[in-house]
Coordinates of C-alpha atoms in Angstrom, one line a residue:
L1 CA -25.4 -88.7 -12.0
C2 CA -27.8 -90.7 -9.9
P3 CA -31.4 -90.4 -11.2
T4 CA -34.4 -90.7 -9.0
A5 CA -36.7 -93.6 -9.4
A6 CA -39.2 -91.4 -11.2
A7 CA -36.7 -90.2 -13.7
R8 CA -37.9 -91.3 -17.1
K9 CA -36.2 -88.8 -19.4
L10 CA -32.8 -87.5 -20.4
E11 CA -31.1 -85.5 -17.5
I12 CA -27.8 -83.5 -17.7
S13 CA -26.0 -82.1 -14.7
M14 CA -23.1 -79.6 -14.7
P15 CA -21.5 -77.3 -12.0
P16 CA -22.9 -73.8 -12.2
E17 CA -19.4 -72.3 -11.9
V18 CA -15.8 -73.4 -12.3
E19 CA -13.0 -71.1 -10.9
V20 CA -9.4 -71.4 -12.1
E21 CA -6.4 -69.1 -11.6
V22 CA -4.9 -67.4 -14.6
G23 CA -2.5 -69.8 -16.3
G24 CA -4.1 -72.9 -14.8
T25 CA -6.3 -75.6 -16.4
A26 CA -10.1 -75.5 -16.2
R27 CA -11.9 -78.8 -16.2
I28 CA -15.7 -78.7 -16.9
E29 CA -17.6 -81.9 -16.4
C30 CA -20.9 -82.9 -18.2
N31 CA -22.7 -85.7 -16.4
F32 CA -25.9 -87.1 -18.0
Y33 CA -28.5 -89.9 -17.5
I34 CA -30.3 -91.7 -20.3
P35 CA -33.3 -94.0 -19.3
E36 CA -32.9 -97.7 -19.7
N37 CA -29.1 -97.3 -20.0
A38 CA -29.5 -96.2 -23.6
S39 CA -26.5 -94.7 -25.4
Y40 CA -26.2 -91.2 -26.5
T41 CA -26.4 -90.3 -30.1
Y42 CA -24.0 -87.4 -29.8
I43 CA -22.4 -84.9 -27.4
D44 CA -21.6 -81.4 -28.4
W45 CA -19.6 -78.7 -26.5
F46 CA -20.2 -75.0 -27.1
Y47 CA -19.2 -71.7 -25.6
V48 CA -21.3 -68.6 -25.8
D49 CA -19.6 -65.6 -27.5
R50 CA -20.1 -61.9 -26.8
S51 CA -23.1 -61.8 -29.0
N52 CA -24.7 -64.5 -27.0
K53 CA -24.2 -67.0 -29.9
Q54 CA -23.2 -70.6 -29.3
V55 CA -20.0 -71.6 -31.0
R56 CA -19.3 -75.3 -31.2
L57 CA -16.0 -76.7 -29.9
Y58 CA -16.6 -80.5 -30.2
H59 CA -19.0 -83.0 -31.9
I60 CA -18.7 -86.5 -30.4
T61 CA -20.5 -89.5 -31.8
A62 CA -20.0 -93.2 -31.6
N63 CA -18.0 -93.0 -34.8
G64 CA -15.5 -90.4 -33.5
I65 CA -14.7 -87.0 -32.3
L66 CA -14.8 -83.9 -34.4
Q67 CA -13.1 -80.7 -33.1
D68 CA -14.2 -77.5 -34.7
D69 CA -11.7 -74.8 -35.7
T70 CA -11.9 -72.1 -33.0
D71 CA -9.6 -69.9 -31.0
Y72 CA -9.6 -72.5 -28.3
K73 CA -8.5 -75.4 -30.6
K74 CA -4.9 -75.6 -29.3
R75 CA -5.9 -75.4 -25.6
L76 CA -8.8 -77.9 -25.6
S77 CA -8.8 -81.5 -24.6
L78 CA -11.5 -84.2 -23.7
G79 CA -11.3 -86.6 -20.9
E80 CA -12.5 -90.3 -21.0
D81 CA -15.7 -89.1 -19.3
K82 CA -16.0 -86.5 -22.1
A83 CA -15.2 -83.6 -19.7
L84 CA -13.9 -80.5 -21.4
S85 CA -10.4 -79.2 -20.3
I86 CA -9.0 -75.7 -21.2
S87 CA -5.3 -75.2 -20.5
E88 CA -3.4 -72.0 -19.9
V89 CA -6.5 -70.1 -19.0
T90 CA -6.4 -66.3 -19.7
L91 CA -8.4 -63.3 -18.6
Q92 CA -10.4 -63.6 -21.9
D93 CA -11.7 -67.1 -21.1
P94 CA -14.4 -66.3 -18.5
R95 CA -17.7 -67.2 -20.3
T96 CA -20.4 -69.7 -20.5
F97 CA -19.7 -73.3 -21.7
V98 CA -22.6 -75.5 -22.8
C99 CA -22.8 -79.4 -23.0
Q100 CA -25.6 -80.7 -25.3
V101 CA -26.4 -84.4 -25.4
G102 CA -28.6 -86.1 -28.0
A103 CA -30.2 -89.4 -27.0
G104 CA -32.5 -90.4 -30.0
S105 CA -36.0 -91.0 -28.9
Y106 CA -35.3 -89.6 -25.5
G107 CA -34.7 -86.2 -27.0
V108 CA -31.9 -83.7 -26.6
G109 CA -30.8 -82.0 -23.4
E110 CA -28.2 -79.4 -22.4
S111 CA -26.7 -77.6 -19.4
S112 CA -24.1 -74.9 -18.9
T113 CA -21.2 -73.8 -16.6
E114 CA -19.9 -70.3 -16.0
L115 CA -16.0 -70.3 -16.2
S116 CA -14.5 -67.7 -13.8
V117 CA -10.9 -66.6 -13.8
Y118 CA -9.0 -65.1 -10.9
K119 CA -5.5 -64.0 -10.0
V120 CA -4.4 -63.7 -6.3
P121 CA -3.0 -60.2 -5.7
T122 CA 0.5 -59.7 -4.5
T123 CA 1.0 -58.9 -0.8
P124 CA 0.4 -55.3 -0.3
E125 CA 3.5 -53.0 0.2
I126 CA 3.2 -50.2 2.6
E127 CA 5.4 -47.1 2.7
P128 CA 5.1 -44.7 5.8
N129 CA 5.6 -41.0 5.6
S130 CA 9.3 -40.6 5.3
G131 CA 9.5 -37.0 6.5
G132 CA 7.7 -37.4 9.9
I133 CA 4.5 -35.8 11.0
S134 CA 4.0 -33.0 13.5
V135 CA 1.2 -33.1 16.0
H136 CA 0.8 -29.4 15.2
S137 CA 0.4 -29.9 11.5
S138 CA -2.2 -27.4 10.1
E139 CA -3.4 -29.9 7.4
I140 CA -4.5 -33.5 7.8
P141 CA -1.2 -35.4 7.1
E142 CA -0.7 -38.5 5.0
I143 CA 0.2 -41.4 7.3
A144 CA 1.2 -44.0 4.6
R145 CA 0.6 -45.4 1.2
C146 CA -0.3 -48.9 0.2
V147 CA -0.1 -50.7 -3.2
S148 CA -1.1 -54.2 -4.3
K149 CA -0.4 -55.5 -7.9
N150 CA -1.5 -58.1 -10.4
S151 CA -4.9 -59.1 -9.2
F152 CA -8.2 -60.2 -10.9
P153 CA -10.9 -59.4 -10.4
P154 CA -10.3 -55.9 -8.9
P155 CA -9.6 -56.0 -5.1
N156 CA -10.1 -53.3 -2.5
I157 CA -7.9 -52.0 0.3
T158 CA -8.7 -51.3 4.0
W159 CA -6.5 -49.5 6.6
H160 CA -5.8 -50.6 10.2
K161 CA -4.3 -48.9 13.3
N162 CA -3.1 -51.0 16.1
G163 CA -5.0 -54.0 14.7
E164 CA -8.3 -52.1 14.4
Q165 CA -9.9 -51.1 11.1
L166 CA -10.1 -47.4 10.3
H167 CA -13.1 -45.8 8.7
A168 CA -13.6 -42.5 7.0
W169 CA -14.7 -39.9 9.5
E170 CA -15.9 -36.3 9.0
N171 CA -13.0 -35.2 6.6
Q172 CA -10.6 -36.1 9.4
V173 CA -9.8 -39.7 8.3
T174 CA -9.8 -40.3 4.6
M175 CA -8.6 -43.3 2.5
P176 CA -8.7 -42.5 -1.2
S177 CA -8.0 -45.4 -3.5
T178 CA -7.0 -45.8 -7.1
L179 CA -7.7 -48.8 -9.3
T180 CA -5.5 -49.3 -12.5
R181 CA -6.1 -52.0 -15.2
E182 CA -2.6 -52.9 -16.5
S183 CA -1.9 -54.0 -20.1
S184 CA -2.0 -57.6 -19.0
G185 CA -5.6 -57.2 -17.9
L186 CA -4.7 -57.5 -14.2
Y187 CA -5.4 -54.8 -11.7
T188 CA -3.2 -52.7 -9.5
V189 CA -4.9 -51.0 -6.5
S190 CA -3.3 -48.2 -4.4
S191 CA -4.6 -46.3 -1.4
A192 CA -3.4 -43.6 1.0
L193 CA -4.3 -43.0 4.6
Y194 CA -4.9 -39.4 5.8
A195 CA -5.5 -38.9 9.6
P196 CA -4.5 -36.5 12.4
V197 CA -1.9 -37.7 14.9
T198 CA -1.2 -37.2 18.6
R199 CA 1.7 -37.6 20.8
E200 CA 0.5 -41.2 21.7
D201 CA 0.7 -42.2 18.0
R202 CA 4.5 -42.4 18.4
H203 CA 3.9 -46.0 19.4
S204 CA 1.1 -46.7 16.9
R205 CA 1.5 -49.4 14.2
Y206 CA -0.3 -49.1 10.9
H207 CA -0.9 -51.7 8.2
C208 CA -3.1 -52.1 5.1
T209 CA -5.1 -55.1 3.9
V210 CA -6.0 -56.1 0.3
H211 CA -9.3 -58.0 0.0
Y212 CA -10.3 -60.3 -2.9
W213 CA -12.8 -63.1 -3.8
L214 CA -11.8 -66.7 -4.3
R215 CA -14.2 -69.6 -4.9
G216 CA -17.0 -67.6 -3.4
Q217 CA -15.1 -66.5 -0.3
R218 CA -13.6 -63.2 0.7
R219 CA -9.9 -63.5 1.3
A220 CA -7.3 -61.0 2.6
L221 CA -3.5 -60.3 2.6
D222 CA -2.0 -58.0 5.2
S223 CA 1.1 -55.7 4.7
Q224 CA 3.9 -55.5 7.2
P225 CA 3.0 -53.1 10.1
V226 CA 4.9 -49.8 10.2
Q227 CA 5.4 -46.9 12.6
V228 CA 5.4 -43.2 11.7
N229 CA 7.9 -40.7 13.0
I230 CA 5.8 -38.3 15.1
F231 CA 7.1 -34.9 16.0
Y232 CA 5.9 -33.5 19.3
P233 CA 7.2 -31.0 21.8
A234 CA 8.8 -32.0 25.2
E235 CA 6.6 -32.2 28.2
N236 CA 9.2 -33.3 30.7
L237 CA 13.0 -32.5 31.2
K238 CA 15.5 -34.5 33.3
L239 CA 19.0 -33.4 34.2
K240 CA 21.2 -36.1 35.9
V241 CA 24.8 -36.3 37.1
M242 CA 26.8 -39.4 36.2
P243 CA 28.1 -40.9 38.3
S244 CA 25.7 -40.1 41.1
S245 CA 26.4 -36.6 42.5
T246 CA 26.6 -38.0 46.1
L247 CA 29.6 -40.1 45.1
V248 CA 31.6 -37.5 43.0
K249 CA 35.1 -36.9 44.3
E250 CA 37.9 -34.6 43.3
G251 CA 39.7 -35.8 40.3
D252 CA 36.7 -37.5 38.8
N253 CA 35.3 -37.0 35.3
V254 CA 31.6 -35.9 35.6
T255 CA 29.0 -36.0 32.9
L256 CA 25.8 -33.9 33.1
V257 CA 23.1 -35.5 30.9
C258 CA 20.0 -33.6 29.9
E259 CA 17.1 -35.7 28.6
A260 CA 13.8 -34.5 27.1
D261 CA 10.7 -36.6 26.1
G262 CA 10.1 -34.6 22.9
N263 CA 10.7 -35.6 19.3
P264 CA 13.0 -34.5 17.8
Q265 CA 15.1 -33.6 20.7
P266 CA 15.0 -29.9 21.5
V267 CA 18.0 -27.5 21.5
F268 CA 19.8 -27.8 24.9
S269 CA 21.6 -25.1 26.8
F270 CA 23.7 -25.4 30.0
F271 CA 24.3 -22.8 32.8
K272 CA 26.1 -22.7 36.2
K273 CA 24.9 -20.4 39.0
N274 CA 27.6 -18.1 40.2
L275 CA 26.2 -15.9 43.1
D276 CA 23.1 -14.2 41.5
E277 CA 24.1 -14.8 37.9
W278 CA 24.0 -17.8 35.5
Q279 CA 27.2 -18.6 33.6
D280 CA 26.5 -19.9 30.1
L281 CA 28.4 -23.3 29.6
T282 CA 26.7 -24.2 26.4
S283 CA 29.9 -23.8 24.4
L284 CA 31.5 -26.5 26.5
A285 CA 28.7 -29.0 25.8
E286 CA 28.7 -31.6 23.0
P287 CA 26.8 -30.1 20.1
D288 CA 23.1 -31.3 19.8
S289 CA 23.6 -34.0 22.4
G290 CA 22.4 -32.6 25.7
V291 CA 25.8 -33.8 27.3
L292 CA 28.2 -31.6 29.3
R293 CA 31.4 -33.2 30.4
L294 CA 33.5 -31.9 33.3
H295 CA 37.0 -33.2 33.6
D296 CA 39.1 -33.6 36.7
V297 CA 36.6 -31.9 38.9
N298 CA 37.5 -30.1 42.2
K299 CA 35.7 -28.1 44.8
T300 CA 35.4 -25.1 42.4
N301 CA 33.0 -27.2 40.3
N302 CA 30.5 -27.4 43.2
G303 CA 27.2 -25.6 42.5
T304 CA 23.9 -25.6 40.8
Y305 CA 23.7 -26.5 37.1
R306 CA 20.7 -25.8 34.8
C307 CA 19.7 -27.4 31.6
Q308 CA 17.3 -25.5 29.3
S309 CA 15.4 -27.0 26.4
L310 CA 13.9 -25.1 23.4
D311 CA 11.5 -26.7 21.0
L312 CA 11.9 -25.3 17.6
D313 CA 8.4 -26.3 16.5
D314 CA 6.4 -24.2 19.0
L315 CA 9.3 -22.4 20.7
S316 CA 8.4 -23.8 24.1
Q317 CA 11.0 -23.9 26.9
I318 CA 11.5 -26.2 29.9
E319 CA 14.3 -25.8 32.6
E320 CA 15.7 -28.3 35.1
D321 CA 18.3 -27.8 37.8
V322 CA 20.7 -30.1 39.7
D323 CA 23.2 -29.6 42.4
L324 CA 26.7 -31.0 41.9
V325 CA 28.6 -31.8 45.1
V326 CA 32.3 -32.6 44.6
N327 CA 33.7 -34.4 47.7
Y328 CA 37.3 -33.5 48.6
I329 CA 40.0 -33.6 51.2
E330 CA 42.3 -30.7 51.7
G331 CA 44.9 -29.3 54.2
V332 CA 46.4 -32.6 55.2
H333 CA 49.2 -31.8 57.7
V334 CA 51.1 -33.5 60.4
K335 CA 52.2 -32.0 63.8
M336 CA 55.1 -33.4 65.7
E337 CA 55.3 -33.0 69.5
P338 CA 57.9 -32.2 70.8
S339 CA 59.0 -30.3 67.7
S340 CA 62.6 -29.9 69.0
T341 CA 65.5 -32.1 67.9
L342 CA 65.1 -35.8 68.8
R343 CA 67.9 -38.0 70.1
E344 CA 68.1 -41.7 70.4
G345 CA 65.9 -42.9 73.2
D346 CA 63.4 -40.0 73.0
S347 CA 59.7 -40.3 72.3
V348 CA 57.4 -38.3 69.9
T349 CA 53.7 -38.0 69.1
L350 CA 52.7 -37.4 65.5
S351 CA 49.2 -35.9 65.0
C352 CA 47.5 -35.8 61.6
D353 CA 44.6 -33.6 60.6
A354 CA 42.7 -32.6 57.4
Y355 CA 39.5 -30.9 56.2
S356 CA 36.6 -32.4 54.2
P357 CA 32.8 -31.8 54.0
V358 CA 32.4 -35.5 54.8
G359 CA 33.5 -37.6 57.7
L360 CA 37.2 -38.7 57.7
K361 CA 39.1 -41.7 58.9
Y362 CA 42.9 -41.7 59.7
Q363 CA 45.4 -44.4 59.5
W364 CA 49.3 -44.5 60.0
R365 CA 51.6 -46.7 58.0
D366 CA 55.4 -47.2 57.9
D367 CA 57.7 -46.7 55.0
K368 CA 57.0 -50.3 53.8
G369 CA 53.2 -49.7 53.8
K370 CA 52.5 -51.8 56.9
K371 CA 49.6 -50.5 58.9
L372 CA 50.7 -49.3 62.4
V373 CA 47.6 -47.8 64.0
E374 CA 44.1 -46.5 63.3
G375 CA 43.4 -42.9 64.3
N376 CA 45.0 -39.6 63.7
Q377 CA 47.8 -39.9 66.3
L378 CA 50.9 -42.1 66.2
F379 CA 53.1 -42.4 69.4
L380 CA 56.7 -43.4 69.0
K381 CA 59.0 -44.2 71.9
N382 CA 62.7 -45.2 72.4
L383 CA 63.7 -43.8 69.0
T384 CA 66.8 -45.2 67.4
F385 CA 68.6 -45.0 64.2
E386 CA 67.5 -48.5 63.2
K387 CA 63.8 -47.9 63.5
S388 CA 61.9 -46.6 60.5
N389 CA 62.0 -42.8 60.4
T390 CA 59.5 -42.3 57.6
F391 CA 55.8 -42.5 58.3
S392 CA 52.6 -41.9 56.3
C393 CA 49.3 -40.6 57.4
K394 CA 46.5 -41.8 55.2
V395 CA 43.2 -39.8 55.2
M396 CA 40.1 -41.5 53.9
A397 CA 36.4 -40.6 53.5
P398 CA 34.4 -43.9 54.1
S399 CA 31.3 -42.5 52.6
V400 CA 32.9 -41.7 49.3
P401 CA 34.8 -44.8 47.9
G402 CA 38.2 -43.9 46.5
L403 CA 38.5 -40.5 48.2
E404 CA 41.7 -40.4 50.1
Q405 CA 45.0 -38.5 50.5
S406 CA 48.3 -39.3 52.2
K407 CA 51.0 -37.2 53.9
K408 CA 54.5 -38.4 54.6
V409 CA 56.7 -37.3 57.4
S410 CA 60.3 -38.0 58.4
V411 CA 61.3 -38.2 62.0
A412 CA 65.0 -37.3 62.3
V413 CA 66.8 -39.0 65.2
E414 CA 70.2 -37.3 65.8
G415 CA 73.2 -38.9 67.5
K416 CA 76.8 -39.6 67.2
P417 CA 78.0 -42.3 64.8
R418 CA 77.8 -45.9 65.8
I419 CA 79.7 -48.6 63.9
V420 CA 77.4 -51.5 63.3
A421 CA 79.5 -53.8 61.1
I422 CA 83.3 -54.1 60.5
S423 CA 85.3 -56.8 58.8
S424 CA 87.6 -57.8 61.7
P425 CA 89.4 -60.0 62.2
L426 CA 90.2 -60.5 58.6
Y427 CA 92.3 -63.6 57.5
V428 CA 94.7 -62.6 54.7
R429 CA 97.9 -63.7 52.9
Q430 CA 101.0 -61.7 52.2
D431 CA 100.7 -59.4 49.2
E432 CA 97.0 -60.3 48.7
V433 CA 94.5 -57.6 47.6
V434 CA 91.7 -57.4 50.1
N435 CA 88.5 -55.3 50.9
L436 CA 88.2 -53.7 54.3
T437 CA 84.5 -52.9 55.2
C438 CA 83.3 -50.5 57.8
K439 CA 79.5 -49.7 58.3
A440 CA 78.0 -47.1 60.6
I441 CA 74.8 -45.3 61.3
A442 CA 74.4 -41.7 62.4
F443 CA 72.5 -38.4 61.8
P444 CA 73.5 -35.9 60.8
P445 CA 75.3 -37.8 58.0
P446 CA 78.8 -38.8 59.1
T447 CA 82.1 -39.0 57.3
V448 CA 84.4 -42.0 57.2
Q449 CA 88.2 -41.9 57.4
W450 CA 90.8 -44.7 57.2
S451 CA 94.2 -44.8 58.8
I452 CA 95.9 -46.2 55.7
N453 CA 95.9 -45.4 52.1
G454 CA 93.8 -47.3 49.6
T455 CA 90.9 -47.1 47.1
A456 CA 87.7 -46.3 49.0
H457 CA 84.1 -46.6 47.9
E458 CA 81.2 -45.3 50.0
Y459 CA 77.5 -46.3 49.9
V460 CA 74.7 -44.5 51.6
D461 CA 71.3 -46.0 52.5
N462 CA 69.0 -43.8 54.6
Q463 CA 71.1 -43.1 57.8
H464 CA 73.5 -45.9 57.1
I465 CA 76.9 -45.4 55.5
A466 CA 79.2 -48.2 54.4
S467 CA 82.8 -47.7 53.2
N468 CA 84.9 -50.3 51.4
L469 CA 88.7 -49.8 51.2
T470 CA 90.7 -51.9 48.7
V471 CA 94.4 -52.4 49.8
R472 CA 97.4 -54.8 49.3
V473 CA 98.5 -56.7 52.4
S474 CA 102.0 -55.6 53.6
H475 CA 104.1 -56.3 56.7
D476 CA 103.2 -52.9 58.1
L477 CA 99.4 -53.5 57.5
L478 CA 99.7 -56.9 59.2
R479 CA 101.6 -55.4 62.1
A480 CA 99.5 -52.2 62.7
G481 CA 96.1 -53.1 61.2
A482 CA 93.6 -50.5 59.8
M483 CA 91.6 -48.0 61.8
C484 CA 88.1 -47.0 60.6
R485 CA 87.0 -43.5 62.0
V486 CA 83.4 -42.3 61.6
S487 CA 82.4 -38.8 62.8
N488 CA 79.8 -36.1 62.6
S489 CA 79.1 -32.9 64.6
L490 CA 77.9 -35.0 67.6
G491 CA 80.8 -37.2 68.1
V492 CA 83.3 -39.8 66.8
S493 CA 83.4 -43.6 66.7
E494 CA 86.4 -45.7 65.6
E495 CA 87.4 -49.3 65.4
R496 CA 90.4 -51.2 64.3
I497 CA 90.4 -54.0 61.8
Q498 CA 92.9 -56.7 62.7
L499 CA 94.6 -58.6 59.8
V500 CA 95.7 -62.1 60.6
V501 CA 97.9 -64.3 58.5
D502 CA 96.0 -67.4 57.3
Q503 CA 98.1 -70.2 59.1
K504 CA 96.1 -72.9 57.5
S505 CA 97.1 -71.9 54.0
T506 CA 100.8 -71.7 55.0
A507 CA 100.8 -75.2 56.6
E508 CA 99.1 -76.5 53.4
S509 CA 102.0 -75.1 51.3
Q510 CA 104.7 -76.5 53.5
G511 CA 103.0 -79.9 53.4
V512 CA 103.1 -79.9 49.6
I513 CA 106.9 -79.2 49.6
I514 CA 107.5 -82.1 52.0
V515 CA 105.4 -84.5 49.9
A516 CA 107.4 -83.5 46.8
I517 CA 110.8 -84.2 48.5
I518 CA 109.6 -87.6 49.8
V519 CA 108.4 -88.5 46.3
A520 CA 111.7 -87.6 44.8
I521 CA 113.7 -89.7 47.3
L522 CA 111.4 -92.7 46.5
V523 CA 112.0 -92.3 42.8
V524 CA 115.9 -92.3 43.3
A525 CA 115.7 -95.3 45.5
V526 CA 113.6 -97.3 43.0
L527 CA 116.0 -96.4 40.2
G528 CA 119.0 -97.6 42.3
A529 CA 117.3 -100.9 43.0
V530 CA 116.5 -101.4 39.3
I531 CA 120.2 -100.9 38.4
Y532 CA 121.4 -103.3 41.2
F533 CA 119.0 -106.0 40.0
L534 CA 120.2 -105.7 36.4
H535 CA 123.8 -105.9 37.5
K536 CA 123.2 -109.0 39.5
K537 CA 121.6 -110.7 36.5
G538 CA 124.6 -109.7 34.3
K539 CA 122.4 -107.7 32.0
I540 CA 124.7 -104.6 32.1
P541 CA 128.0 -105.2 30.1
C542 CA 130.8 -102.7 30.7
G543 CA 133.8 -101.8 28.4
R544 CA 136.1 -99.0 27.6
A545 CA 134.4 -98.1 24.3
G546 CA 133.2 -94.5 24.2
K547 CA 129.5 -95.8 24.0
Q548 CA 128.2 -99.3 24.4
D549 CA 124.6 -100.3 23.2
I550 CA 123.5 -103.4 25.1
T551 CA 120.2 -103.5 23.3
K552 CA 119.8 -106.6 21.3
P553 CA 117.8 -106.6 18.0
E554 CA 115.7 -109.6 19.2
A555 CA 114.8 -107.8 22.5
R556 CA 111.1 -107.7 23.2
K557 CA 109.3 -104.5 23.9
D558 CA 109.1 -105.2 27.6
K559 CA 112.9 -105.4 28.2
I560 CA 114.6 -102.6 30.0
V561 CA 117.2 -100.8 27.9
V562 CA 120.0 -98.8 29.7
E563 CA 122.5 -96.5 28.0
V564 CA 125.8 -95.6 29.8
K565 CA 128.1 -92.8 28.9
S566 CA 131.9 -93.6 28.8
D567 CA 132.9 -90.6 30.8
K568 CA 130.9 -92.0 33.8
L569 CA 132.1 -95.5 33.5
S570 CA 134.4 -95.4 36.5
E571 CA 131.6 -93.8 38.8
E572 CA 129.0 -96.4 37.8
A573 CA 131.5 -99.2 38.1
G574 CA 132.3 -98.1 41.6
L575 CA 128.7 -98.1 42.5
L576 CA 128.4 -101.6 41.2
Q577 CA 131.5 -102.8 43.0
G578 CA 130.3 -101.4 46.2
A579 CA 127.1 -103.1 45.8
N580 CA 128.6 -106.5 45.1
G581 CA 131.7 -106.4 47.3
E582 CA 133.8 -107.2 44.3
K583 CA 136.5 -105.4 42.4
R584 CA 136.8 -105.9 38.7
A585 CA 139.0 -104.1 36.2
A586 CA 137.3 -102.2 33.5
A587 CA 139.5 -104.1 30.9
D588 CA 138.3 -107.5 32.2
Q589 CA 134.8 -106.5 31.4

């Protein structure tokens, strides 16, 4: 406290009001000024009870501090500056607290502070009408309810629509509120909003706000905004084809979707116009969905379809029609000129035609899918068996992607058989099993005959026929060969298969025999030379004994050992004598 220069007496200063939240601690200061810096004699703290009587809490002197026995005793404390603190403030604590200061000759002075207690309310909870509200409601409907709990002092609630505060108006808009004091002493406030609704309110957002005072200022807490389910009849109806009706083609799956702008959705019915009557298709539609599905459509699905909506609230009806156009191609056919039987070398013109409600484009392709020509005509000349005889006319609708059909046609070229491949000449060996092949082309389909017997297998590919004959090579077959005869109603073709002995294989066999004889002669010559060499060296002893072993025990492994039978002694001796030009008796050896 800063006194003025003129201050010559005891002065005390305290805040007029101290606010504290329930459960908090209140601190009440007592500032005083004593002239000439004199000391106080005592300081007393009081509170004013309900009967407006002062009840002392503290008596403070220079000798000490005396705390009186009151209900506050356990929650009181003093600061160094003799400020009074009250902890765990309750709703019963709001009252007046007095600070009295005694200063001897300067007298006694006092001042007071009002203690206010508050509790911030909870954020308001809003609950919209759960059943929905009709714009045709005969009574003012309840839009929503709002509740905020545990506040002190009592708060109040206001209502807002799209951010703007609502006010009561001629019994049309009302906002009754209820204030309840709980056992804890805190307050719960609730409010309801009653107001008429229109179709536009389907987009409106409502919220409530709880207002309370804090430290002399008005504060507010907003609830979450909510929307209310508004019931209103349909004003517009739309029936559309998916995919777009201009692109529907035969074979597509089509969905008719009926949409209304009412809430809830009305009851939908579907109809199709047949001459002057309407055929009810509602049983084919998906229940309560406004969807009618048509599968694998064709030209019979063309026509006008109607969707009808019925609002169950006011029984109003709306209708909407749409035309379904199914694009199609039909009657694809091919004309051949001339239409008579065709022979090899002839020419022919193929003409393709079809009908469709949209413009068509034609294209010709061969049997392998290769594009031949654009347009509905295909001209073929110099027809042969070998050329492709199957063609396809592809009909397309450029304005409807995916709409197309094809027609195949076969051009039959008649003629007598013509052998196109035969396995001649065929190199064989005697008694070998071989396959004889004969391949021909013809129309009408021909038959194949062989001049010899064997196991035959036939293979047919379009106008080609191939016959394989399995036979064993014999002298007769080598001499006469084999005749392949192919015939049909228009003629016969035949060719002979010549079988030739494989000379190269025979020469190779003879060469092997000659080489073997030469090798044998060389072996005998080498053996004779070895025997002669051993005889000259005296390594071969001869005697009359039945069997002589000339092997010595000390002989090394690389020595040559010869065993001679006694019954061949004279023959071998003669060979030795002839070789040496000497004659020796067997007994001398």
